[in-house]
């Protein structure tokens, strides 16, 4: 799941961005940050029931969609308003889902 920010800047003087990363770590989220204008945060999400999350998740990912929404709210409290992007990438054990790789065949 991807979140968009007006800008995310890297460095010791950018306290809000550091708080954002700290918040994600405290929540146990897995993902990446692309610093710049715009800034992007990509989070790995396990799609399925809450029961799956309580067990092992998918490939060790236990983050659910509700966790992403909670993280976005926390970002707003920090002062970094996030916009949830309507874009997902489905990963398989071998990498990207085949539907992304077969785009030229259609």
mmCIF file of N, CA, C and O in Angstrom:
data_model
loop_
_atom_site.group_PDB
_atom_site.id
_atom_site.type_symbol
_atom_site.label_atom_id
_atom_site.label_comp_id
_atom_site.label_asym_id
_atom_site.label_seq_id
_atom_site.Cartn_x
_atom_site.Cartn_y
_atom_site.Cartn_z
ATOM 1 N N UNK A 1 0.858 -1.173 0.000
ATOM 2 C CA UNK A 1 0.000 0.000 0.000
ATOM 3 C C UNK A 1 0.894 1.223 0.000
ATOM 4 O O UNK A 1 1.929 1.242 0.658
ATOM 5 N N UNK A 2 0.527 2.250 -0.729
ATOM 6 C CA UNK A 2 1.364 3.432 -0.879
ATOM 7 C C UNK A 2 0.681 4.667 -0.294
ATOM 8 O O UNK A 2 -0.525 4.851 -0.447
ATOM 9 N N UNK A 3 1.483 5.507 0.375
ATOM 10 C CA UNK A 3 1.008 6.771 0.914
ATOM 11 C C UNK A 3 1.835 7.889 0.282
ATOM 12 O O UNK A 3 3.051 7.765 0.135
ATOM 13 N N UNK A 4 1.154 8.965 -0.072
ATOM 14 C CA UNK A 4 1.787 10.109 -0.720
ATOM 15 C C UNK A 4 1.845 11.279 0.261
ATOM 16 O O UNK A 4 0.897 11.509 1.010
ATOM 17 N N UNK A 5 2.950 12.006 0.246
ATOM 18 C CA UNK A 5 3.147 13.180 1.095
ATOM 19 C C UNK A 5 3.588 14.336 0.217
ATOM 20 O O UNK A 5 4.278 14.125 -0.782
ATOM 21 N N UNK A 6 3.234 15.565 0.605
ATOM 22 C CA UNK A 6 3.659 16.741 -0.140
ATOM 23 C C UNK A 6 5.170 16.707 -0.364
ATOM 24 O O UNK A 6 5.638 16.918 -1.472
ATOM 25 N N UNK A 7 5.901 16.474 0.709
ATOM 26 C CA UNK A 7 7.344 16.287 0.610
ATOM 27 C C UNK A 7 7.834 15.555 1.864
ATOM 28 O O UNK A 7 7.253 15.696 2.928
ATOM 29 N N UNK A 8 8.854 14.773 1.689
ATOM 30 C CA UNK A 8 9.564 14.118 2.790
ATOM 31 C C UNK A 8 11.037 14.421 2.602
ATOM 32 O O UNK A 8 11.609 14.123 1.553
ATOM 33 N N UNK A 9 11.633 15.020 3.611
ATOM 34 C CA UNK A 9 13.035 15.410 3.520
ATOM 35 C C UNK A 9 13.859 14.607 4.516
ATOM 36 O O UNK A 9 13.410 14.309 5.615
ATOM 37 N N UNK A 10 15.059 14.241 4.127
ATOM 38 C CA UNK A 10 15.927 13.392 4.940
ATOM 39 C C UNK A 10 16.978 14.250 5.637
ATOM 40 O O UNK A 10 17.478 15.210 5.081
ATOM 41 N N UNK A 11 17.277 13.914 6.854
ATOM 42 C CA UNK A 11 18.339 14.605 7.571
ATOM 43 C C UNK A 11 17.952 14.878 9.011
ATOM 44 O O UNK A 11 16.791 14.802 9.395
ATOM 45 N N UNK A 12 18.960 15.192 9.819
ATOM 46 C CA UNK A 12 18.758 15.409 11.254
ATOM 47 C C UNK A 12 17.830 16.571 11.562
ATOM 48 O O UNK A 12 17.145 16.570 12.575
ATOM 49 N N UNK A 13 17.783 17.567 10.700
ATOM 50 C CA UNK A 13 16.973 18.753 10.980
ATOM 51 C C UNK A 13 15.488 18.557 10.649
ATOM 52 O O UNK A 13 14.677 19.423 10.954
ATOM 53 N N UNK A 14 15.135 17.428 10.068
ATOM 54 C CA UNK A 14 13.749 17.176 9.667
ATOM 55 C C UNK A 14 13.088 16.240 10.681
ATOM 56 O O UNK A 14 12.963 15.037 10.476
ATOM 57 N N UNK A 15 12.628 16.843 11.784
ATOM 58 C CA UNK A 15 12.095 16.089 12.918
ATOM 59 C C UNK A 15 10.807 15.342 12.581
ATOM 60 O O UNK A 15 10.620 14.200 13.008
ATOM 61 N N UNK A 16 9.907 15.952 11.819
ATOM 62 C CA UNK A 16 8.634 15.297 11.495
ATOM 63 C C UNK A 16 8.859 14.004 10.705
ATOM 64 O O UNK A 16 8.213 12.997 10.954
ATOM 65 N N UNK A 17 9.781 14.046 9.763
ATOM 66 C CA UNK A 17 10.089 12.856 8.971
ATOM 67 C C UNK A 17 10.692 11.761 9.853
ATOM 68 O O UNK A 17 10.354 10.588 9.725
ATOM 69 N N UNK A 18 11.574 12.165 10.781
ATOM 70 C CA UNK A 18 12.163 11.191 11.705
ATOM 71 C C UNK A 18 11.079 10.592 12.604
ATOM 72 O O UNK A 18 11.088 9.389 12.875
ATOM 73 N N UNK A 19 10.119 11.424 13.045
ATOM 74 C CA UNK A 19 9.017 10.932 13.861
ATOM 75 C C UNK A 19 8.136 9.968 13.079
ATOM 76 O O UNK A 19 7.640 8.975 13.624
ATOM 77 N N UNK A 20 7.947 10.233 11.790
ATOM 78 C CA UNK A 20 7.163 9.355 10.918
ATOM 79 C C UNK A 20 7.804 7.968 10.837
ATOM 80 O O UNK A 20 7.137 6.950 11.006
ATOM 81 N N UNK A 21 9.101 7.931 10.610
ATOM 82 C CA UNK A 21 9.824 6.658 10.515
ATOM 83 C C UNK A 21 9.797 5.937 11.864
ATOM 84 O O UNK A 21 9.588 4.727 11.931
ATOM 85 N N UNK A 22 9.970 6.667 12.945
ATOM 86 C CA UNK A 22 9.923 6.089 14.287
ATOM 87 C C UNK A 22 8.545 5.495 14.577
ATOM 88 O O UNK A 22 8.441 4.405 15.141
ATOM 89 N N UNK A 23 7.495 6.207 14.175
ATOM 90 C CA UNK A 23 6.128 5.724 14.370
ATOM 91 C C UNK A 23 5.911 4.407 13.625
ATOM 92 O O UNK A 23 5.335 3.465 14.167
ATOM 93 N N UNK A 24 6.378 4.338 12.388
ATOM 94 C CA UNK A 24 6.233 3.113 11.596
ATOM 95 C C UNK A 24 6.966 1.951 12.267
ATOM 96 O O UNK A 24 6.449 0.837 12.333
ATOM 97 N N UNK A 25 8.152 2.215 12.785
ATOM 98 C CA UNK A 25 8.923 1.168 13.458
ATOM 99 C C UNK A 25 8.211 0.692 14.719
ATOM 100 O O UNK A 25 8.130 -0.510 14.974
ATOM 101 N N UNK A 26 7.678 1.629 15.503
ATOM 102 C CA UNK A 26 6.963 1.260 16.728
ATOM 103 C C UNK A 26 5.713 0.437 16.429
ATOM 104 O O UNK A 26 5.336 -0.425 17.206
ATOM 105 N N UNK A 27 5.081 0.714 15.280
ATOM 106 C CA UNK A 27 3.885 -0.032 14.889
ATOM 107 C C UNK A 27 4.237 -1.378 14.258
ATOM 108 O O UNK A 27 3.362 -2.178 13.967
ATOM 109 N N UNK A 28 5.527 -1.631 14.012
ATOM 110 C CA UNK A 28 5.954 -2.893 13.419
ATOM 111 C C UNK A 28 5.694 -2.983 11.931
ATOM 112 O O UNK A 28 5.582 -4.079 11.377
ATOM 113 N N UNK A 29 5.623 -1.841 11.251
ATOM 114 C CA UNK A 29 5.347 -1.826 9.817
ATOM 115 C C UNK A 29 6.614 -2.100 9.015
ATOM 116 O O UNK A 29 7.704 -1.698 9.414
ATOM 117 N N UNK A 30 6.459 -2.765 7.888
ATOM 118 C CA UNK A 30 7.570 -3.036 6.979
ATOM 119 C C UNK A 30 7.323 -2.274 5.688
ATOM 120 O O UNK A 30 6.203 -2.256 5.184
ATOM 121 N N UNK A 31 8.360 -1.650 5.148
ATOM 122 C CA UNK A 31 8.189 -0.925 3.906
ATOM 123 C C UNK A 31 9.408 -0.102 3.572
ATOM 124 O O UNK A 31 10.522 -0.429 3.971
ATOM 125 N N UNK A 32 9.174 0.985 2.841
ATOM 126 C CA UNK A 32 10.278 1.846 2.410
ATOM 127 C C UNK A 32 9.799 3.293 2.333
ATOM 128 O O UNK A 32 8.607 3.568 2.272
ATOM 129 N N UNK A 33 10.763 4.214 2.337
ATOM 130 C CA UNK A 33 10.491 5.639 2.216
ATOM 131 C C UNK A 33 11.253 6.158 1.004
ATOM 132 O O UNK A 33 12.440 5.875 0.840
ATOM 133 N N UNK A 34 10.560 6.918 0.149
ATOM 134 C CA UNK A 34 11.206 7.628 -0.948
ATOM 135 C C UNK A 34 11.142 9.109 -0.582
ATOM 136 O O UNK A 34 10.067 9.704 -0.550
ATOM 137 N N UNK A 35 12.294 9.672 -0.230
ATOM 138 C CA UNK A 35 12.362 11.070 0.168
ATOM 139 C C UNK A 35 12.325 11.960 -1.068
ATOM 140 O O UNK A 35 12.807 11.576 -2.126
ATOM 141 N N UNK A 36 11.744 13.138 -0.927
ATOM 142 C CA UNK A 36 11.689 14.092 -2.024
ATOM 143 C C UNK A 36 10.329 14.747 -2.095
ATOM 144 O O UNK A 36 9.542 14.712 -1.157
ATOM 145 N N UNK A 37 10.058 15.360 -3.245
ATOM 146 C CA UNK A 37 8.792 16.040 -3.494
ATOM 147 C C UNK A 37 8.198 15.458 -4.753
ATOM 148 O O UNK A 37 8.741 15.674 -5.829
ATOM 149 N N UNK A 38 7.135 14.691 -4.700
ATOM 150 C CA UNK A 38 6.450 14.258 -3.472
ATOM 151 C C UNK A 38 7.232 13.159 -2.777
ATOM 152 O O UNK A 38 8.102 12.531 -3.380
ATOM 153 N N UNK A 39 6.891 12.916 -1.524
ATOM 154 C CA UNK A 39 7.461 11.807 -0.770
ATOM 155 C C UNK A 39 6.501 10.622 -0.819
ATOM 156 O O UNK A 39 5.288 10.802 -0.889
ATOM 157 N N UNK A 40 7.052 9.438 -0.824
ATOM 158 C CA UNK A 40 6.237 8.217 -0.895
ATOM 159 C C UNK A 40 6.657 7.270 0.221
ATOM 160 O O UNK A 40 7.846 7.098 0.476
ATOM 161 N N UNK A 41 5.680 6.655 0.871
ATOM 162 C CA UNK A 41 5.938 5.556 1.796
ATOM 163 C C UNK A 41 5.206 4.344 1.230
ATOM 164 O O UNK A 41 4.014 4.415 0.926
ATOM 165 N N UNK A 42 5.914 3.259 1.060
ATOM 166 C CA UNK A 42 5.331 2.000 0.612
ATOM 167 C C UNK A 42 5.327 1.024 1.774
ATOM 168 O O UNK A 42 6.357 0.824 2.417
ATOM 169 N N UNK A 43 4.171 0.457 2.075
ATOM 170 C CA UNK A 43 4.050 -0.493 3.182
ATOM 171 C C UNK A 43 3.628 -1.858 2.663
ATOM 172 O O UNK A 43 2.745 -1.956 1.805
ATOM 173 N N UNK A 44 4.256 -2.895 3.183
ATOM 174 C CA UNK A 44 3.860 -4.263 2.844
ATOM 175 C C UNK A 44 2.640 -4.623 3.671
ATOM 176 O O UNK A 44 2.629 -4.436 4.890
ATOM 177 N N UNK A 45 1.610 -5.130 3.006
ATOM 178 C CA UNK A 45 0.341 -5.431 3.667
ATOM 179 C C UNK A 45 -0.040 -6.876 3.389
ATOM 180 O O UNK A 45 0.077 -7.358 2.267
ATOM 181 N N UNK A 46 -0.510 -7.546 4.432
ATOM 182 C CA UNK A 46 -1.027 -8.907 4.314
ATOM 183 C C UNK A 46 -2.533 -8.797 4.114
ATOM 184 O O UNK A 46 -3.246 -8.334 5.002
ATOM 185 N N UNK A 47 -3.018 -9.178 2.945
ATOM 186 C CA UNK A 47 -4.456 -9.148 2.695
ATOM 187 C C UNK A 47 -5.042 -10.486 3.096
ATOM 188 O O UNK A 47 -4.578 -11.528 2.688
ATOM 189 N N UNK A 48 -6.032 -10.447 3.936
ATOM 190 C CA UNK A 48 -6.673 -11.658 4.429
ATOM 191 C C UNK A 48 -7.401 -11.345 5.717
ATOM 192 O O UNK A 48 -7.608 -10.196 6.077
ATOM 193 N N UNK A 49 -7.760 -12.381 6.411
ATOM 194 C CA UNK A 49 -8.516 -12.192 7.647
ATOM 195 C C UNK A 49 -7.596 -11.798 8.791
ATOM 196 O O UNK A 49 -6.385 -11.978 8.729
ATOM 197 N N UNK A 50 -8.171 -11.261 9.844
ATOM 198 C CA UNK A 50 -7.395 -10.942 11.039
ATOM 199 C C UNK A 50 -6.818 -12.203 11.661
ATOM 200 O O UNK A 50 -5.804 -12.156 12.329
ATOM 201 N N UNK A 51 -7.475 -13.352 11.438
ATOM 202 C CA UNK A 51 -6.950 -14.620 11.951
ATOM 203 C C UNK A 51 -5.593 -14.928 11.332
ATOM 204 O O UNK A 51 -4.692 -15.431 11.990
ATOM 205 N N UNK A 52 -5.442 -14.611 10.039
ATOM 206 C CA UNK A 52 -4.157 -14.841 9.369
ATOM 207 C C UNK A 52 -3.078 -13.978 9.998
ATOM 208 O O UNK A 52 -1.943 -14.405 10.165
ATOM 209 N N UNK A 53 -3.437 -12.754 10.365
ATOM 210 C CA UNK A 53 -2.469 -11.852 10.992
ATOM 211 C C UNK A 53 -2.025 -12.410 12.336
ATOM 212 O O UNK A 53 -0.858 -12.345 12.688
ATOM 213 N N UNK A 54 -2.972 -12.967 13.101
ATOM 214 C CA UNK A 54 -2.640 -13.488 14.423
ATOM 215 C C UNK A 54 -1.705 -14.683 14.319
ATOM 216 O O UNK A 54 -0.920 -14.923 15.207
ATOM 217 N N UNK A 55 -1.804 -15.436 13.229
ATOM 218 C CA UNK A 55 -0.899 -16.569 13.051
ATOM 219 C C UNK A 55 0.453 -16.025 12.594
ATOM 220 O O UNK A 55 1.187 -15.451 13.370
ATOM 221 N N UNK A 56 0.778 -16.146 11.341
ATOM 222 C CA UNK A 56 2.086 -15.698 10.861
ATOM 223 C C UNK A 56 2.014 -14.672 9.742
ATOM 224 O O UNK A 56 3.029 -14.246 9.246
ATOM 225 N N UNK A 57 0.828 -14.301 9.311
ATOM 226 C CA UNK A 57 0.734 -13.393 8.173
ATOM 227 C C UNK A 57 1.203 -14.095 6.920
ATOM 228 O O UNK A 57 1.324 -15.314 6.882
ATOM 229 N N UNK A 58 1.449 -13.365 5.878
ATOM 230 C CA UNK A 58 1.955 -13.914 4.624
ATOM 231 C C UNK A 58 3.424 -13.567 4.506
ATOM 232 O O UNK A 58 3.788 -12.385 4.484
ATOM 233 N N UNK A 59 4.260 -14.577 4.456
ATOM 234 C CA UNK A 59 5.696 -14.389 4.316
ATOM 235 C C UNK A 59 6.260 -13.485 5.401
ATOM 236 O O UNK A 59 7.136 -12.670 5.163
ATOM 237 N N UNK A 60 5.694 -13.560 6.608
ATOM 238 C CA UNK A 60 6.173 -12.778 7.732
ATOM 239 C C UNK A 60 5.583 -11.377 7.828
ATOM 240 O O UNK A 60 5.873 -10.651 8.761
ATOM 241 N N UNK A 61 4.753 -10.961 6.874
ATOM 242 C CA UNK A 61 4.131 -9.637 6.900
ATOM 243 C C UNK A 61 2.834 -9.742 7.681
ATOM 244 O O UNK A 61 1.959 -10.516 7.352
ATOM 245 N N UNK A 62 2.723 -8.943 8.739
ATOM 246 C CA UNK A 62 1.539 -8.999 9.587
ATOM 247 C C UNK A 62 0.712 -7.719 9.519
ATOM 248 O O UNK A 62 -0.282 -7.591 10.192
ATOM 249 N N UNK A 63 1.125 -6.766 8.723
ATOM 250 C CA UNK A 63 0.416 -5.498 8.610
ATOM 251 C C UNK A 63 -0.878 -5.690 7.829
ATOM 252 O O UNK A 63 -0.882 -6.301 6.768
ATOM 253 N N UNK A 64 -1.967 -5.148 8.372
ATOM 254 C CA UNK A 64 -3.269 -5.219 7.709
ATOM 255 C C UNK A 64 -3.648 -3.815 7.219
ATOM 256 O O UNK A 64 -3.039 -2.819 7.604
ATOM 257 N N UNK A 65 -4.676 -3.744 6.387
ATOM 258 C CA UNK A 65 -5.140 -2.467 5.847
ATOM 259 C C UNK A 65 -5.494 -1.481 6.958
ATOM 260 O O UNK A 65 -5.215 -0.284 6.851
ATOM 261 N N UNK A 66 -6.076 -1.975 8.051
ATOM 262 C CA UNK A 66 -6.449 -1.092 9.169
ATOM 263 C C UNK A 66 -5.204 -0.483 9.828
ATOM 264 O O UNK A 66 -5.243 0.643 10.331
ATOM 265 N N UNK A 67 -4.077 -1.203 9.803
ATOM 266 C CA UNK A 67 -2.824 -0.667 10.345
ATOM 267 C C UNK A 67 -2.320 0.503 9.492
ATOM 268 O O UNK A 67 -1.775 1.468 10.020
ATOM 269 N N UNK A 68 -2.517 0.405 8.183
ATOM 270 C CA UNK A 68 -2.092 1.478 7.282
ATOM 271 C C UNK A 68 -2.927 2.729 7.562
ATOM 272 O O UNK A 68 -2.391 3.843 7.633
ATOM 273 N N UNK A 69 -4.229 2.558 7.738
ATOM 274 C CA UNK A 69 -5.105 3.694 8.047
ATOM 275 C C UNK A 69 -4.709 4.338 9.377
ATOM 276 O O UNK A 69 -4.681 5.570 9.495
ATOM 277 N N UNK A 70 -4.382 3.514 10.366
ATOM 278 C CA UNK A 70 -3.954 4.042 11.669
ATOM 279 C C UNK A 70 -2.630 4.800 11.532
ATOM 280 O O UNK A 70 -2.440 5.858 12.131
ATOM 281 N N UNK A 71 -1.713 4.273 10.728
ATOM 282 C CA UNK A 71 -0.440 4.950 10.491
ATOM 283 C C UNK A 71 -0.674 6.303 9.819
ATOM 284 O O UNK A 71 -0.059 7.307 10.194
ATOM 285 N N UNK A 72 -1.584 6.357 8.845
ATOM 286 C CA UNK A 72 -1.894 7.619 8.171
ATOM 287 C C UNK A 72 -2.443 8.637 9.166
ATOM 288 O O UNK A 72 -2.087 9.827 9.103
ATOM 289 N N UNK A 73 -3.278 8.192 10.109
ATOM 290 C CA UNK A 73 -3.804 9.098 11.142
ATOM 291 C C UNK A 73 -2.679 9.619 12.029
ATOM 292 O O UNK A 73 -2.631 10.799 12.367
ATOM 293 N N UNK A 74 -1.772 8.720 12.412
ATOM 294 C CA UNK A 74 -0.639 9.123 13.248
ATOM 295 C C UNK A 74 0.248 10.126 12.513
ATOM 296 O O UNK A 74 0.767 11.060 13.119
ATOM 297 N N UNK A 75 0.423 9.936 11.214
ATOM 298 C CA UNK A 75 1.218 10.878 10.423
ATOM 299 C C UNK A 75 0.588 12.273 10.481
ATOM 300 O O UNK A 75 1.295 13.270 10.591
ATOM 301 N N UNK A 76 -0.742 12.321 10.414
ATOM 302 C CA UNK A 76 -1.436 13.603 10.516
ATOM 303 C C UNK A 76 -1.191 14.270 11.855
ATOM 304 O O UNK A 76 -1.007 15.489 11.934
ATOM 305 N N UNK A 77 -1.175 13.477 12.923
ATOM 306 C CA UNK A 77 -0.900 14.026 14.260
ATOM 307 C C UNK A 77 0.523 14.563 14.356
ATOM 308 O O UNK A 77 0.789 15.537 15.052
ATOM 309 N N UNK A 78 1.433 13.899 13.653
ATOM 310 C CA UNK A 78 2.835 14.323 13.633
ATOM 311 C C UNK A 78 2.984 15.629 12.847
ATOM 312 O O UNK A 78 3.857 16.436 13.116
ATOM 313 N N UNK A 79 2.102 15.841 11.887
ATOM 314 C CA UNK A 79 2.179 17.027 11.044
ATOM 315 C C UNK A 79 2.541 16.724 9.609
ATOM 316 O O UNK A 79 2.861 17.620 8.832
ATOM 317 N N UNK A 80 2.521 15.444 9.231
ATOM 318 C CA UNK A 80 2.797 15.022 7.862
ATOM 319 C C UNK A 80 1.537 14.333 7.334
ATOM 320 O O UNK A 80 1.315 13.146 7.550
ATOM 321 N N UNK A 81 0.673 15.103 6.666
ATOM 322 C CA UNK A 81 -0.597 14.570 6.171
ATOM 323 C C UNK A 81 -0.348 13.611 5.005
ATOM 324 O O UNK A 81 0.327 13.961 4.035
ATOM 325 N N UNK A 82 -0.897 12.421 5.122
ATOM 326 C CA UNK A 82 -0.719 11.388 4.104
ATOM 327 C C UNK A 82 -1.985 11.235 3.276
ATOM 328 O O UNK A 82 -3.089 11.356 3.783
ATOM 329 N N UNK A 83 -1.797 10.950 1.998
ATOM 330 C CA UNK A 83 -2.890 10.589 1.107
ATOM 331 C C UNK A 83 -2.679 9.139 0.705
ATOM 332 O O UNK A 83 -1.621 8.789 0.181
ATOM 333 N N UNK A 84 -3.681 8.294 0.976
ATOM 334 C CA UNK A 84 -3.588 6.901 0.556
ATOM 335 C C UNK A 84 -3.770 6.834 -0.952
ATOM 336 O O UNK A 84 -4.752 7.349 -1.489
ATOM 337 N N UNK A 85 -2.829 6.237 -1.639
ATOM 338 C CA UNK A 85 -2.915 6.112 -3.088
ATOM 339 C C UNK A 85 -3.685 4.855 -3.450
ATOM 340 O O UNK A 85 -3.543 3.820 -2.802
ATOM 341 N N UNK A 86 -4.494 4.954 -4.469
ATOM 342 C CA UNK A 86 -5.289 3.823 -4.932
ATOM 343 C C UNK A 86 -4.450 2.986 -5.898
ATOM 344 O O UNK A 86 -4.721 2.916 -7.094
ATOM 345 N N UNK A 87 -3.384 2.422 -5.359
ATOM 346 C CA UNK A 87 -2.436 1.669 -6.168
ATOM 347 C C UNK A 87 -1.810 0.597 -5.292
ATOM 348 O O UNK A 87 -1.377 0.886 -4.180
ATOM 349 N N UNK A 88 -1.806 -0.611 -5.743
ATOM 350 C CA UNK A 88 -1.157 -1.704 -5.022
ATOM 351 C C UNK A 88 -0.333 -2.521 -6.003
ATOM 352 O O UNK A 88 -0.582 -2.510 -7.209
ATOM 353 N N UNK A 89 0.633 -3.238 -5.496
ATOM 354 C CA UNK A 89 1.437 -4.170 -6.272
ATOM 355 C C UNK A 89 1.387 -5.497 -5.533
ATOM 356 O O UNK A 89 1.710 -5.549 -4.346
ATOM 357 N N UNK A 90 0.959 -6.522 -6.218
ATOM 358 C CA UNK A 90 0.857 -7.836 -5.591
ATOM 359 C C UNK A 90 2.168 -8.596 -5.781
ATOM 360 O O UNK A 90 2.655 -8.740 -6.903
ATOM 361 N N UNK A 91 2.732 -9.046 -4.671
ATOM 362 C CA UNK A 91 3.984 -9.797 -4.707
ATOM 363 C C UNK A 91 3.717 -11.268 -4.461
ATOM 364 O O UNK A 91 2.808 -11.634 -3.720
ATOM 365 N N UNK A 92 4.503 -12.111 -5.086
ATOM 366 C CA UNK A 92 4.450 -13.556 -4.889
ATOM 367 C C UNK A 92 5.826 -13.993 -4.387
ATOM 368 O O UNK A 92 6.765 -13.199 -4.379
ATOM 369 N N UNK A 93 5.975 -15.246 -3.992
ATOM 370 C CA UNK A 93 7.300 -15.696 -3.540
ATOM 371 C C UNK A 93 8.392 -15.508 -4.595
ATOM 372 O O UNK A 93 9.559 -15.353 -4.274
ATOM 373 N N UNK A 94 7.992 -15.478 -5.875
ATOM 374 C CA UNK A 94 8.959 -15.331 -6.964
ATOM 375 C C UNK A 94 9.134 -13.888 -7.418
ATOM 376 O O UNK A 94 9.847 -13.620 -8.365
ATOM 377 N N UNK A 95 8.459 -12.948 -6.772
ATOM 378 C CA UNK A 95 8.566 -11.539 -7.162
ATOM 379 C C UNK A 95 7.216 -10.949 -7.465
ATOM 380 O O UNK A 95 6.250 -11.194 -6.757
ATOM 381 N N UNK A 96 7.123 -10.186 -8.548
ATOM 382 C CA UNK A 96 5.869 -9.551 -8.929
ATOM 383 C C UNK A 96 4.859 -10.585 -9.410
ATOM 384 O O UNK A 96 5.223 -11.587 -10.009
ATOM 385 N N UNK A 97 3.597 -10.296 -9.164
ATOM 386 C CA UNK A 97 2.521 -11.166 -9.644
ATOM 387 C C UNK A 97 2.607 -11.231 -11.169
ATOM 388 O O UNK A 97 2.895 -10.228 -11.825
ATOM 389 N N UNK A 98 2.364 -12.392 -11.775
ATOM 390 C CA UNK A 98 2.487 -12.529 -13.241
ATOM 391 C C UNK A 98 1.669 -11.517 -14.037
ATOM 392 O O UNK A 98 2.049 -11.148 -15.130
ATOM 393 N N UNK A 99 0.541 -11.042 -13.507
ATOM 394 C CA UNK A 99 -0.284 -10.102 -14.266
ATOM 395 C C UNK A 99 0.475 -8.799 -14.553
ATOM 396 O O UNK A 99 0.203 -8.135 -15.549
ATOM 397 N N UNK A 100 1.439 -8.421 -13.715
ATOM 398 C CA UNK A 100 2.232 -7.210 -13.957
ATOM 399 C C UNK A 100 3.280 -7.459 -15.027
ATOM 400 O O UNK A 100 3.677 -6.553 -15.735
ATOM 401 N N UNK A 101 3.732 -8.692 -15.124
ATOM 402 C CA UNK A 101 4.805 -9.015 -16.054
ATOM 403 C C UNK A 101 4.288 -9.294 -17.452
ATOM 404 O O UNK A 101 5.035 -9.205 -18.421
ATOM 405 N N UNK A 102 3.011 -9.648 -17.587
ATOM 406 C CA UNK A 102 2.432 -10.009 -18.873
ATOM 407 C C UNK A 102 1.748 -8.837 -19.558
ATOM 408 O O UNK A 102 0.996 -9.020 -20.503
ATOM 409 N N UNK A 103 2.016 -7.623 -19.131
ATOM 410 C CA UNK A 103 1.329 -6.451 -19.675
ATOM 411 C C UNK A 103 1.551 -6.300 -21.177
ATOM 412 O O UNK A 103 0.657 -5.877 -21.894
ATOM 413 N N UNK A 104 2.735 -6.671 -21.683
ATOM 414 C CA UNK A 104 3.025 -6.541 -23.124
ATOM 415 C C UNK A 104 2.274 -7.571 -23.948
ATOM 416 O O UNK A 104 2.092 -7.397 -25.150
ATOM 417 N N UNK A 105 1.850 -8.672 -23.321
ATOM 418 C CA UNK A 105 1.166 -9.743 -24.035
ATOM 419 C C UNK A 105 -0.291 -9.425 -24.300
ATOM 420 O O UNK A 105 -0.952 -10.124 -25.044
ATOM 421 N N UNK A 106 -0.834 -8.385 -23.688
ATOM 422 C CA UNK A 106 -2.270 -8.093 -23.815
ATOM 423 C C UNK A 106 -2.559 -7.109 -24.908
ATOM 424 O O UNK A 106 -1.813 -6.355 -25.347
#
